[in-house]
Short mmCIF file of C-alpha atoms (C1' of nucleotides) in Angstrom, two decimals:
data_model
loop_
_atom_site.label_atom_id
_atom_site.label_comp_id
_atom_site.label_asym_id
_atom_site.label_seq_id
_atom_site.Cartn_x
_atom_site.Cartn_y
_atom_site.Cartn_z
CA MET X 14 -2.30 55.94 11.10
CA ASN X 15 -1.41 52.73 12.00
CA ALA X 16 -1.49 48.89 10.07
CA PRO X 17 -0.18 48.83 7.06
CA THR X 18 -2.54 46.65 4.87
CA SER X 19 -0.91 43.37 5.11
CA VAL X 20 -0.84 40.57 2.22
CA ILE X 21 -3.96 38.68 4.46
CA GLY X 22 -6.61 39.00 6.42
CA THR X 23 -5.16 41.23 9.60
CA ALA X 24 -6.50 43.89 11.61
CA ALA X 25 -9.13 45.48 9.17
CA ALA X 26 -10.14 49.03 8.23
CA THR X 27 -9.32 49.76 11.67
CA GLU X 28 -10.58 52.90 12.00
CA ALA X 29 -13.67 52.92 9.58
CA ASN X 30 -16.54 53.04 11.54
CA ALA X 31 -17.88 50.04 13.02
CA PHE X 32 -20.99 48.45 11.48
CA LEU X 33 -23.50 45.52 12.08
CA SER X 34 -23.83 43.12 9.46
CA LEU X 35 -27.13 41.08 8.85
CA ALA X 36 -27.47 38.07 7.09
CA ASN X 37 -29.10 39.45 3.85
CA GLY X 38 -26.13 41.67 3.86
CA ASP X 39 -27.85 45.16 4.96
CA ARG X 40 -25.23 46.81 7.05
CA LEU X 41 -26.73 48.82 9.93
CA ASP X 42 -24.54 51.54 10.31
CA ILE X 43 -23.60 52.10 14.73
CA GLU X 44 -23.38 56.17 13.99
CA ALA X 45 -27.46 56.33 14.36
CA ILE X 46 -27.55 53.97 17.24
CA ARG X 47 -24.23 55.97 18.94
CA GLN X 48 -26.75 58.63 19.20
CA HIS X 49 -28.93 56.57 22.08
CA VAL X 50 -26.40 54.52 22.97
CA PRO X 51 -23.32 54.88 25.38
CA VAL X 52 -20.52 52.80 23.24
CA ARG X 53 -17.16 51.89 25.03
CA ARG X 54 -14.73 50.63 23.15
CA CYS X 55 -13.12 47.59 24.61
CA LYS X 56 -9.52 46.07 23.78
CA HIS X 57 -8.68 42.39 24.73
CA ALA X 58 -5.64 40.34 24.49
CA ALA X 59 -5.46 37.03 22.91
CA GLY X 60 -7.23 34.58 25.17
CA GLN X 61 -8.74 37.17 27.15
CA GLY X 62 -12.68 36.59 27.94
CA VAL X 63 -15.73 39.67 26.98
CA TYR X 64 -17.91 37.81 29.64
CA HIS X 65 -18.52 34.78 31.27
CA ALA X 66 -21.46 32.42 31.56
CA GLY X 67 -23.05 33.51 34.99
CA GLN X 68 -22.09 36.87 35.03
CA PRO X 69 -25.10 39.69 34.98
CA PHE X 70 -26.00 40.29 31.37
CA LEU X 71 -25.51 43.84 30.62
CA ALA X 72 -24.56 44.61 27.39
CA LEU X 73 -24.20 43.02 23.68
CA TYR X 74 -20.71 43.51 22.11
CA LEU X 75 -20.08 44.33 18.49
CA VAL X 76 -16.67 42.95 17.06
CA HIS X 77 -14.75 45.54 15.76
CA SER X 78 -11.34 44.54 15.15
CA GLY X 79 -9.80 40.74 15.34
CA SER X 80 -11.58 37.39 16.33
CA TYR X 81 -13.57 35.67 19.20
CA LYS X 82 -14.78 32.10 19.95
CA THR X 83 -18.14 31.43 21.96
CA CYS X 84 -17.67 28.41 24.16
CA GLU X 85 -20.34 26.30 25.93
CA LEU X 86 -19.80 24.93 28.74
CA ALA X 87 -21.28 21.78 31.05
CA ASP X 88 -21.18 21.85 34.93
CA ASP X 89 -18.93 18.77 34.31
CA GLY X 90 -16.44 20.56 32.61
CA ARG X 91 -17.46 19.77 29.01
CA GLU X 92 -16.41 22.55 26.71
CA GLN X 93 -17.55 22.86 23.32
CA VAL X 94 -16.74 25.68 20.88
CA THR X 95 -20.15 26.78 19.21
CA GLY X 96 -18.91 29.90 16.87
CA PHE X 97 -16.35 32.21 15.91
CA ARG X 98 -16.88 35.72 15.67
CA MET X 99 -15.24 38.27 13.27
CA ARG X 100 -16.08 41.92 12.26
CA GLY X 101 -19.58 43.12 12.12
CA SER X 102 -20.89 40.51 14.33
CA LEU X 103 -23.05 41.18 17.35
CA MET X 104 -22.30 39.04 20.32
CA GLY X 105 -24.34 38.48 23.55
CA THR X 106 -27.68 38.22 22.02
CA GLU X 107 -28.20 34.52 22.78
CA SER X 108 -28.29 35.92 26.62
CA ILE X 109 -31.31 38.39 25.83
CA GLY X 110 -33.69 37.41 28.02
CA LEU X 111 -31.65 36.11 31.34
CA LYS X 112 -29.84 37.65 33.94
CA ASN X 113 -26.77 36.41 33.27
CA TYR X 114 -24.75 35.66 30.35
CA SER X 115 -25.20 32.08 29.56
CA CYS X 116 -22.04 31.41 27.61
CA ASP X 117 -18.02 32.19 27.37
CA VAL X 118 -16.59 34.72 24.90
CA ILE X 119 -12.94 34.68 24.30
CA ALA X 120 -10.54 36.92 22.11
CA LEU X 121 -8.44 34.70 19.53
CA GLU X 122 -6.05 37.20 19.25
CA ASP X 123 -5.40 41.10 20.05
CA SER X 124 -8.94 42.16 19.14
CA GLU X 125 -11.44 44.83 19.98
CA ALA X 126 -15.35 44.90 20.78
CA TRP X 127 -17.56 47.56 21.26
CA GLU X 128 -19.67 47.62 24.49
CA LEU X 129 -23.34 48.31 24.14
CA PRO X 130 -25.55 48.71 27.35
CA TYR X 131 -28.88 46.24 26.73
CA PRO X 132 -30.81 48.81 28.80
CA ALA X 133 -30.03 51.87 26.68
CA ILE X 134 -30.05 49.06 23.37
CA LEU X 135 -33.58 48.72 24.49
CA ARG X 136 -34.64 52.33 24.86
CA ALA X 137 -33.16 53.43 21.73
CA CYS X 138 -35.30 50.56 20.16
CA LEU X 139 -38.15 52.66 20.76
CA HIS X 140 -36.43 56.10 18.53
CA LEU X 141 -35.01 52.91 16.11
CA PRO X 142 -37.33 50.74 14.87
CA GLU X 143 -35.19 49.49 12.46
CA LEU X 144 -32.80 48.49 15.42
CA GLN X 145 -35.55 46.42 17.02
CA ALA X 146 -35.74 44.38 13.47
CA TYR X 147 -32.15 44.32 13.21
CA ILE X 148 -31.71 42.32 16.56
CA THR X 149 -34.32 40.12 15.67
CA GLY X 150 -33.15 39.56 12.26
CA ALA X 151 -29.69 38.76 13.59
CA LEU X 152 -31.13 36.22 16.31
CA ALA X 153 -32.94 34.25 13.56
CA ALA X 154 -30.03 34.64 11.24
CA GLU X 155 -27.88 33.29 14.42
CA VAL X 156 -30.61 30.19 14.40
CA ARG X 157 -30.27 29.57 11.12
CA SER X 158 -26.38 29.37 11.04
CA ASP X 159 -26.42 27.21 13.98
CA ARG X 160 -28.89 24.78 12.40
CA SER X 161 -26.64 24.60 9.36
CA TRP X 162 -23.87 23.69 11.14
CA MET X 163 -25.96 20.93 12.74
CA LEU X 164 -26.61 19.68 9.79
CA MET X 165 -23.08 19.59 8.47
CA LEU X 166 -21.84 18.13 11.89
CA GLY X 167 -24.80 15.08 11.19
CA THR X 168 -24.09 14.27 7.88
CA LEU X 169 -20.70 15.18 7.03
CA ALA X 170 -17.67 13.15 7.63
CA ALA X 171 -14.10 14.68 9.37
CA GLU X 172 -12.48 15.58 6.35
CA ARG X 173 -15.79 17.17 4.83
CA ARG X 174 -16.35 18.96 7.58
CA VAL X 175 -13.11 20.70 7.50
CA ALA X 176 -13.78 21.52 4.29
CA ALA X 177 -16.67 23.03 4.82
CA PHE X 178 -14.99 25.19 7.75
CA LEU X 179 -12.57 26.36 5.22
CA LEU X 180 -14.91 27.47 2.47
CA ASP X 181 -17.07 29.62 5.63
CA VAL X 182 -13.71 30.85 6.81
CA ALA X 183 -12.97 31.88 3.33
CA ALA X 184 -16.75 33.12 2.42
CA ARG X 185 -16.40 35.58 6.00
CA TYR X 186 -12.88 37.06 4.61
CA ALA X 187 -14.54 37.40 1.14
CA HIS X 188 -17.53 39.15 2.55
CA LEU X 189 -15.04 41.60 5.07
CA GLY X 190 -13.18 42.68 1.79
CA TYR X 191 -10.57 40.27 2.20
CA SER X 192 -9.04 37.19 0.19
CA ALA X 193 -10.56 34.10 0.10
CA LYS X 194 -8.17 32.11 -1.54
CA HIS X 195 -5.13 32.70 1.06
CA PHE X 196 -5.91 33.63 4.44
CA ILE X 197 -4.59 32.84 8.14
CA LEU X 198 -6.81 30.71 10.58
CA ARG X 199 -7.21 32.54 13.58
CA MET X 200 -8.36 29.67 15.88
CA SER X 201 -5.78 26.40 17.15
CA ARG X 202 -6.50 23.36 15.95
CA ILE X 203 -7.96 22.12 19.36
CA ASP X 204 -10.78 25.35 19.07
CA MET X 205 -11.07 24.09 15.32
CA ALA X 206 -11.85 20.68 16.22
CA SER X 207 -14.02 21.39 19.09
CA PHE X 208 -16.36 23.41 16.89
CA LEU X 209 -15.81 20.71 14.51
CA ALA X 210 -17.29 17.95 17.01
CA LEU X 211 -13.36 16.26 16.32
CA LYS X 212 -10.05 15.77 18.01
CA HIS X 213 -7.59 18.20 16.52
CA GLU X 214 -5.05 15.15 15.35
CA THR X 215 -8.29 14.72 12.96
CA VAL X 216 -8.45 17.98 11.98
CA SER X 217 -5.05 18.35 11.28
CA ARG X 218 -4.86 14.94 9.54
CA ALA X 219 -7.77 16.40 7.36
CA LEU X 220 -6.08 19.72 6.64
CA SER X 221 -3.40 17.26 5.72
CA ARG X 222 -5.26 15.58 3.22
CA LEU X 223 -6.94 18.09 1.63
CA HIS X 224 -3.12 19.32 1.02
CA ASP X 225 -2.12 16.04 -0.72
CA LEU X 226 -5.03 16.37 -2.95
CA HIS X 227 -3.92 19.76 -4.27
CA LEU X 228 -7.56 21.29 -3.02
CA ILE X 229 -5.61 23.72 -0.57
CA SER X 230 -1.85 24.45 0.50
CA VAL X 231 -1.34 24.89 4.10
CA GLN X 232 1.36 25.05 6.50
CA ARG X 233 0.31 25.75 10.18
CA ARG X 234 -2.26 28.33 10.38
CA GLU X 235 -1.74 29.71 6.88
CA VAL X 236 -3.89 28.38 4.29
CA GLN X 237 -4.47 28.78 0.66
CA VAL X 238 -7.54 27.42 -1.45
CA LEU X 239 -6.36 26.07 -4.52
CA ASP X 240 -9.32 24.35 -5.89
CA VAL X 241 -12.41 25.67 -4.77
CA ASP X 242 -14.51 23.58 -6.55
CA GLY X 243 -13.12 20.38 -5.41
CA LEU X 244 -13.63 21.85 -1.79
CA ARG X 245 -17.15 22.38 -2.63
CA ALA X 246 -17.55 19.26 -3.74
CA LEU X 247 -16.36 17.55 -1.12
CA ALA X 248 -18.45 19.89 1.12
CA GLY X 249 -21.76 19.39 -0.53
CA SER X 250 -21.84 23.16 -1.18
CA GLY X 251 -24.90 24.83 0.75
CA LEU X 252 -23.58 26.84 3.85
CA VAL X 253 -25.43 29.87 5.73
CA LEU X 254 -23.54 32.18 6.46
CA ASN X 255 -23.79 34.09 9.91
CA MET Q 116 -66.42 15.95 23.91
CA ASN Q 117 -63.07 14.31 23.05
CA ALA Q 118 -60.01 12.95 23.54
CA PRO Q 119 -60.84 10.69 27.11
CA THR Q 120 -57.31 11.85 29.01
CA SER Q 121 -55.15 8.47 27.92
CA VAL Q 122 -52.90 7.13 30.53
CA ILE Q 123 -49.49 8.57 28.84
CA GLY Q 124 -49.30 12.15 27.50
CA THR Q 125 -51.46 12.20 24.48
CA ALA Q 126 -53.44 14.90 23.00
CA ALA Q 127 -53.07 17.79 26.04
CA ALA Q 128 -55.78 20.19 27.56
CA THR Q 129 -57.13 20.10 23.87
CA GLU Q 130 -59.58 22.71 24.40
CA ALA Q 131 -57.82 25.12 26.66
CA ASN Q 132 -56.20 28.55 24.80
CA ALA Q 133 -53.19 27.92 23.77
CA PHE Q 134 -50.04 29.99 25.14
CA LEU Q 135 -46.46 30.79 24.11
CA SER Q 136 -43.92 29.18 26.64
CA LEU Q 137 -41.09 31.16 27.26
CA ALA Q 138 -37.69 29.71 28.36
CA ASN Q 139 -37.84 31.51 31.62
CA GLY Q 140 -40.96 29.96 32.62
CA ASP Q 141 -43.40 32.76 31.70
CA ARG Q 142 -46.06 31.91 29.16
CA LEU Q 143 -47.90 35.01 27.39
CA ASP Q 144 -51.93 34.18 26.90
CA ILE Q 145 -52.48 34.30 23.24
CA GLU Q 146 -55.53 35.68 24.09
CA ALA Q 147 -53.98 39.15 24.19
CA ILE Q 148 -52.11 38.83 20.98
CA ARG Q 149 -56.01 37.45 19.02
CA GLN Q 150 -56.81 41.20 19.58
CA HIS Q 151 -54.73 42.09 17.00
CA VAL Q 152 -53.84 39.02 14.74
CA PRO Q 153 -56.19 36.68 13.01
CA VAL Q 154 -55.63 33.57 14.00
CA ARG Q 155 -55.99 30.21 11.86
CA ARG Q 156 -56.56 27.15 13.52
CA CYS Q 157 -54.23 24.40 11.11
CA LYS Q 158 -54.78 20.84 11.26
CA HIS Q 159 -51.44 18.49 10.08
CA ALA Q 160 -52.00 14.86 9.74
CA ALA Q 161 -48.91 12.81 10.66
CA GLY Q 162 -46.34 13.21 8.12
CA GLN Q 163 -48.02 16.08 6.57
CA GLY Q 164 -45.77 19.34 6.50
CA VAL Q 165 -46.40 22.97 8.21
CA TYR Q 166 -44.00 24.57 5.78
CA HIS Q 167 -41.24 23.76 3.50
CA ALA Q 168 -37.66 25.57 2.74
CA GLY Q 169 -38.39 27.92 -0.15
CA GLN Q 170 -42.20 28.44 0.12
CA PRO Q 171 -42.82 32.17 0.80
CA PHE Q 172 -42.49 33.22 4.48
CA LEU Q 173 -46.02 34.44 5.98
CA ALA Q 174 -46.38 33.48 9.31
CA LEU Q 175 -45.51 31.99 12.57
CA TYR Q 176 -46.87 28.74 13.90
CA LEU Q 177 -47.90 28.02 17.36
CA VAL Q 178 -48.29 24.54 18.53
CA HIS Q 179 -51.65 23.92 19.69
CA SER Q 180 -51.89 19.64 20.14
CA GLY Q 181 -49.44 16.89 18.92
CA SER Q 182 -46.00 17.51 17.76
CA TYR Q 183 -43.61 18.64 14.95
CA LYS Q 184 -40.00 18.03 13.80
CA THR Q 185 -37.93 20.74 12.17
CA CYS Q 186 -35.75 19.58 9.18
CA GLU Q 187 -32.61 21.49 7.55
CA LEU Q 188 -31.85 20.13 4.30
CA ALA Q 189 -29.10 20.52 1.72
CA ASP Q 190 -29.04 21.29 -2.05
CA ASP Q 191 -27.41 17.42 -2.61
CA GLY Q 192 -30.05 15.72 -0.34
CA ARG Q 193 -28.35 15.27 2.90
CA GLU Q 194 -31.03 15.77 5.80
CA GLN Q 195 -30.90 16.80 9.23
CA VAL Q 196 -33.33 16.81 11.68
CA THR Q 197 -32.49 19.94 14.09
CA GLY Q 198 -35.50 20.20 16.94
CA PHE Q 199 -38.93 18.79 18.17
CA ARG Q 200 -41.53 20.73 19.00
CA MET Q 201 -44.70 20.52 21.54
CA ARG Q 202 -47.67 22.52 22.58
CA GLY Q 203 -46.68 26.47 23.53
CA SER Q 204 -43.63 26.32 21.06
CA LEU Q 205 -43.66 28.92 18.29
CA MET Q 206 -42.58 27.50 15.05
CA GLY Q 207 -41.19 29.68 12.08
CA THR Q 208 -38.87 31.89 13.88
CA GLU Q 209 -35.90 31.21 12.18
CA SER Q 210 -37.08 32.30 8.97
CA ILE Q 211 -37.58 36.00 10.42
CA GLY Q 212 -35.84 38.39 8.31
CA LEU Q 213 -36.10 36.12 5.14
CA LYS Q 214 -38.51 36.07 2.38
CA ASN Q 215 -38.73 32.35 2.77
CA TYR Q 216 -38.98 29.79 4.84
CA SER Q 217 -35.17 28.63 5.61
CA CYS Q 218 -36.45 24.65 6.17
CA ASP Q 219 -39.24 22.47 7.10
CA VAL Q 220 -41.58 21.66 9.81
CA ILE Q 221 -43.31 18.19 9.52
CA ALA Q 222 -45.86 16.87 11.66
CA LEU Q 223 -44.69 13.50 13.66
CA GLU Q 224 -48.47 12.73 14.40
CA ASP Q 225 -51.92 14.23 14.03
CA SER Q 226 -51.43 17.93 15.48
CA GLU Q 227 -52.66 21.25 15.41
CA ALA Q 228 -51.10 24.48 14.86
CA TRP Q 229 -52.17 28.08 15.26
CA GLU Q 230 -51.16 30.25 12.30
CA LEU Q 231 -50.26 33.93 13.14
CA PRO Q 232 -49.45 35.92 10.11
CA TYR Q 233 -46.15 37.70 10.57
CA PRO Q 234 -47.40 41.09 8.72
CA ALA Q 235 -49.97 41.28 11.76
CA ILE Q 236 -47.64 40.13 14.73
CA LEU Q 237 -45.44 43.18 13.43
CA ARG Q 238 -48.20 45.86 13.90
CA ALA Q 239 -49.08 43.91 16.99
CA CYS Q 240 -46.02 44.86 18.58
CA LEU Q 241 -46.25 48.04 18.11
CA HIS Q 242 -49.48 48.18 20.00
CA LEU Q 243 -47.66 45.11 22.68
CA PRO Q 244 -44.40 45.50 23.04
CA GLU Q 245 -44.55 42.54 25.40
CA LEU Q 246 -45.26 40.30 22.24
CA GLN Q 247 -42.14 41.85 20.82
CA ALA Q 248 -39.73 41.31 23.74
CA TYR Q 249 -41.39 37.64 24.03
CA ILE Q 250 -40.53 36.81 20.48
CA THR Q 251 -36.74 38.07 20.91
CA GLY Q 252 -36.51 36.08 24.32
CA ALA Q 253 -38.21 33.26 22.06
CA LEU Q 254 -35.73 33.51 19.71
CA ALA Q 255 -32.15 33.46 21.93
CA ALA Q 256 -33.69 30.70 23.97
CA GLU Q 257 -33.82 29.21 20.48
CA VAL Q 258 -30.60 29.90 20.03
CA ARG Q 259 -29.45 28.57 23.41
CA SER Q 260 -31.25 25.46 22.81
CA ASP Q 261 -29.28 24.64 19.52
CA ARG Q 262 -25.98 25.79 21.28
CA SER Q 263 -26.56 23.35 23.95
CA TRP Q 264 -27.25 20.45 22.10
CA MET Q 265 -23.75 21.20 20.03
CA LEU Q 266 -22.27 20.77 23.19
CA MET Q 267 -23.83 17.42 23.47
CA LEU Q 268 -23.17 16.14 20.03
CA GLY Q 269 -19.71 17.67 20.43
CA THR Q 270 -18.90 15.83 23.85
CA LEU Q 271 -21.11 12.70 24.48
CA ALA Q 272 -21.11 9.22 23.36
CA ALA Q 273 -23.72 7.78 21.51
CA GLU Q 274 -25.23 5.95 24.95
CA ARG Q 275 -25.15 9.23 26.53
CA ARG Q 276 -26.67 11.84 24.15
CA VAL Q 277 -29.43 9.22 23.97
CA ALA Q 278 -30.19 9.55 27.52
CA ALA Q 279 -29.80 13.01 27.56
CA PHE Q 280 -31.98 13.52 24.69
CA LEU Q 281 -34.73 10.98 27.03
CA LEU Q 282 -33.96 13.74 29.64
CA ASP Q 283 -34.96 16.56 27.58
CA VAL Q 284 -38.07 15.14 26.33
CA ALA Q 285 -38.89 14.29 30.51
CA ALA Q 286 -38.51 17.45 30.99
CA ARG Q 287 -40.54 18.76 28.52
CA TYR Q 288 -43.46 16.32 29.24
CA ALA Q 289 -43.40 17.36 33.09
CA HIS Q 290 -43.18 21.10 31.93
CA LEU Q 291 -46.38 20.57 30.20
CA GLY Q 292 -47.91 18.81 32.81
CA TYR Q 293 -47.45 15.12 31.94
CA SER Q 294 -45.39 12.42 33.59
CA ALA Q 295 -41.77 12.56 33.21
CA LYS Q 296 -41.65 8.85 33.81
CA HIS Q 297 -43.74 7.16 31.25
CA PHE Q 298 -44.30 8.59 27.94
CA ILE Q 299 -44.37 7.65 24.44
CA LEU Q 300 -41.82 9.21 22.30
CA ARG Q 301 -43.95 10.42 19.19
CA MET Q 302 -40.77 9.94 16.39
CA SER Q 303 -39.47 7.06 14.36
CA ARG Q 304 -35.77 6.07 15.55
CA ILE Q 305 -34.60 7.62 12.28
CA ASP Q 306 -35.51 11.07 13.52
CA MET Q 307 -34.22 10.57 16.74
CA ALA Q 308 -30.96 9.23 15.27
CA SER Q 309 -30.88 12.20 12.44
CA PHE Q 310 -31.24 14.59 15.56
CA LEU Q 311 -28.73 12.84 17.61
CA ALA Q 312 -26.14 12.63 14.71
CA LEU Q 313 -26.69 8.95 15.04
CA LYS Q 314 -27.77 5.86 13.21
CA HIS Q 315 -31.14 4.23 14.04
CA GLU Q 316 -29.21 1.09 14.54
CA THR Q 317 -27.13 2.80 17.11
CA VAL Q 318 -29.94 4.48 18.72
CA SER Q 319 -32.02 1.49 18.90
CA ARG Q 320 -28.80 -0.16 20.62
CA ALA Q 321 -28.65 2.53 22.96
CA LEU Q 322 -31.72 2.07 24.25
CA SER Q 323 -31.72 -1.52 24.68
CA ARG Q 324 -28.37 -0.99 26.28
CA LEU Q 325 -30.28 1.32 29.05
CA HIS Q 326 -32.77 -0.93 29.16
CA ASP Q 327 -30.21 -3.80 30.40
CA LEU Q 328 -28.52 -1.44 32.78
CA HIS Q 329 -32.52 -0.61 34.42
CA LEU Q 330 -32.23 2.71 33.77
CA ILE Q 331 -35.11 2.60 31.74
CA SER Q 332 -37.89 0.54 30.37
CA VAL Q 333 -38.32 0.72 26.78
CA GLN Q 334 -40.77 -0.92 24.14
CA ARG Q 335 -40.72 0.07 20.65
CA ARG Q 336 -41.85 3.96 21.29
CA GLU Q 337 -42.84 3.74 24.85
CA VAL Q 338 -40.58 4.61 27.65
CA GLN Q 339 -40.06 4.42 31.41
CA VAL Q 340 -37.84 6.28 33.46
CA LEU Q 341 -36.56 4.15 36.17
CA ASP Q 342 -33.47 5.57 37.11
CA VAL Q 343 -33.23 9.85 36.63
CA ASP Q 344 -30.07 9.98 38.82
CA GLY Q 345 -28.41 7.15 36.69
CA LEU Q 346 -29.59 9.15 33.35
CA ARG Q 347 -28.23 12.36 34.66
CA ALA Q 348 -25.09 10.99 35.72
CA LEU Q 349 -24.64 9.29 32.18
CA ALA Q 350 -26.04 12.75 30.25
CA GLY Q 351 -23.32 14.68 32.35
CA SER Q 352 -26.95 16.64 33.81
CA GLY Q 353 -27.07 20.13 32.30
CA LEU Q 354 -28.82 20.75 29.34
CA VAL Q 355 -30.75 24.01 28.50
CA LEU Q 356 -34.81 23.68 27.91
CA ASN Q 357 -36.71 25.03 24.91
"C1'" DC F 268 -54.10 -12.29 5.03
"C1'" DG F 269 -50.11 -10.19 2.82
"C1'" DA F 270 -47.27 -6.25 2.47
"C1'" DC F 271 -44.88 -2.60 4.40
"C1'" DG F 272 -42.81 0.42 7.82
"C1'" DC F 273 -40.53 0.52 12.04
"C1'" DG F 274 -37.49 -1.53 15.23
"C1'" DT F 275 -34.58 -4.87 17.26
"C1'" DT F 276 -30.11 -8.10 16.73
"C1'" DG F 277 -25.80 -10.02 14.95
"C1'" DA F 278 -21.39 -9.68 12.26
"C1'" DG F 279 -17.66 -7.95 10.07
"C1'" DC F 280 -15.73 -3.33 9.48
"C1'" DA F 281 -13.67 1.28 8.68
"C1'" DG F 282 -13.18 5.83 10.32
"C1'" DA F 283 -12.20 8.49 13.74
"C1'" DC F 284 -10.08 8.42 18.85
"C1'" DT F 285 -6.33 6.89 22.12
"C1'" DC F 286 -1.27 7.27 23.18
"C1'" DA F 287 2.88 8.87 21.85
"C1'" DA F 288 6.79 10.59 19.64
"C1'" DT F 289 8.78 14.09 16.72
"C1'" DC F 290 8.78 18.59 14.68
"C1'" DA F 291 8.35 23.73 14.17
"C1'" DC F 292 8.35 28.50 16.57
"C1'" DA F 293 7.83 31.76 19.96
"C1'" DG F 294 9.33 33.73 23.79
"C1'" DT F 295 13.04 33.41 27.92
"C1'" DG F 296 16.85 33.86 30.29
"C1'" DG F 297 21.69 33.02 30.40
"C1'" DC M 326 23.38 35.43 20.28
"C1'" DC M 327 21.86 30.67 20.93
"C1'" DA M 328 20.63 27.11 24.20
"C1'" DC M 329 16.56 26.18 26.88
"C1'" DT M 330 11.16 25.52 27.44
"C1'" DG M 331 6.62 25.24 26.40
"C1'" DT M 332 2.66 25.60 23.39
"C1'" DG M 333 0.73 24.10 19.43
"C1'" DA M 334 1.22 21.38 14.71
"C1'" DT M 335 2.18 16.78 12.56
"C1'" DT M 336 2.43 12.15 11.83
"C1'" DG M 337 2.31 7.28 13.18
"C1'" DA M 338 0.46 2.99 15.59
"C1'" DG M 339 -2.74 0.53 17.30
"C1'" DT M 340 -7.91 0.34 19.27
"C1'" DC M 341 -12.52 0.97 19.92
"C1'" DT M 342 -16.93 3.13 18.91
"C1'" DG M 343 -20.07 3.85 15.84
"C1'" DC M 344 -21.48 2.36 10.74
"C1'" DT M 345 -22.82 -1.06 7.37
"C1'" DC M 346 -25.16 -4.64 5.32
"C1'" DA M 347 -28.33 -8.07 6.38
"C1'" DA M 348 -31.62 -11.30 8.71
"C1'" DC M 349 -35.52 -10.96 11.37
"C1'" DG M 350 -40.04 -9.76 14.46
"C1'" DC M 351 -43.37 -6.87 15.38
"C1'" DG M 352 -47.73 -4.33 14.39
"C1'" DT M 353 -50.76 -1.85 11.34
"C1'" DC M 354 -52.89 -1.19 7.59
"C1'" DG M 355 -54.83 -2.05 3.14
#
DNA sequence: CGACGCGTTGAGCAGACTCAATCACAGTGG
DNA sequence: CCACTGTGATTGAGTCTGCTCAACGCGTCG
């Protein structure tokens, strides 16, 4: 009924069922879970928070459409974007075992996430052993992904970091069935810079440089990948997906 | 019979039972697990590997004594220390859901880890629901810890990173019952530098600087914390423990 | 004892940051 | 409809932190 499929990575198979996508490519259909867990669909406007650090931990959230960022923040006001989430990603798992959420999640655009109350999930795990395995696996994959970004941040110069980031975004779009060669970045330069541990001016310059090298074409948030191999050579290939 | 308790943080309550220490301070006694899981005690010489990326994922390892580092490595040879493990830490969880381990674990000194075969753990989870919860909680805590280091790496200058690192080490020693004011760093400057995304010369200079500021006293690997509050002020306080 | 690994320190350099100006675009209101 | 405004992105100039290269000291182990 809505969203005529636009050229480049917009709203996503909007009315298809959501799924839980695992690192190894497995997808756990949410319908099985829905039998045990009451799901509430939550819409978020761009900039709106899903949950904030300190709020009581009550539910996990499955991204259905749009995109989100997760932010870590320190007492003294320092702030860091630690990840970007797209359709199929389960948010809130990092707070399992705590009374309160440990980080912030904010919508980058108008988005929708499905709220899965945690107590109900725990009960459902008793009936659905694969759900328990799924959550454990998702957490492990998150650790691996974070560590592979730590490797990237610790070993690559600014320009290479940006290249690696673009390849990651491209791979994620491809995984969702969108073009890996032509897409719109959903986050601001500031968010990108924070995630990459750089300043936004540096990210901007790096993108311009990659453009000048004919590896990509970039205009504001629209990116076209012109030379994947060139990008890979810069980024040092390997990167674990979410 | 062995290890006369030395001045500063050596071998640890060597013959006491191991335990699984959780983020919230909970400790799960390993005796309960031992009834279901065959435990093999593995000694590792300094520099020896526990497991390597690519090897089949067969077991988790619980640090009993000594210390280990976890290393992420890229195809092109880039390498990054992603964490240091001490008594009570469960290693290998990041590889859950994979056929092969995703990273390397290497002993920093002569150490011992207890091998817990993963299939047996999975079976034990059916009898011990708190074990399942424990593993999930440990994974979530790992994610939070990694993210809090990402925050640190993304927002603090070299000297502040080193201060934050020392405070973390101190807190971990304190948590194990050792002195938080006087301890021996078990890792080389190179490993510290890799973890902190710096060069070893920079770490060395930072330590010397903290020494000159009378915040610490340092001679090679021996560290005394002289001014905790001063260090905290530099590091910006907050840091999530493992 | 000599060799090697590890740690410290110095000098010079460069990549990323800071500060600042300009441009592009979306949204608002006259 | 278009001027006005605010946010986000780009680009430039100059600075500084952390890196590179190199020398040297200390301690350990063969």
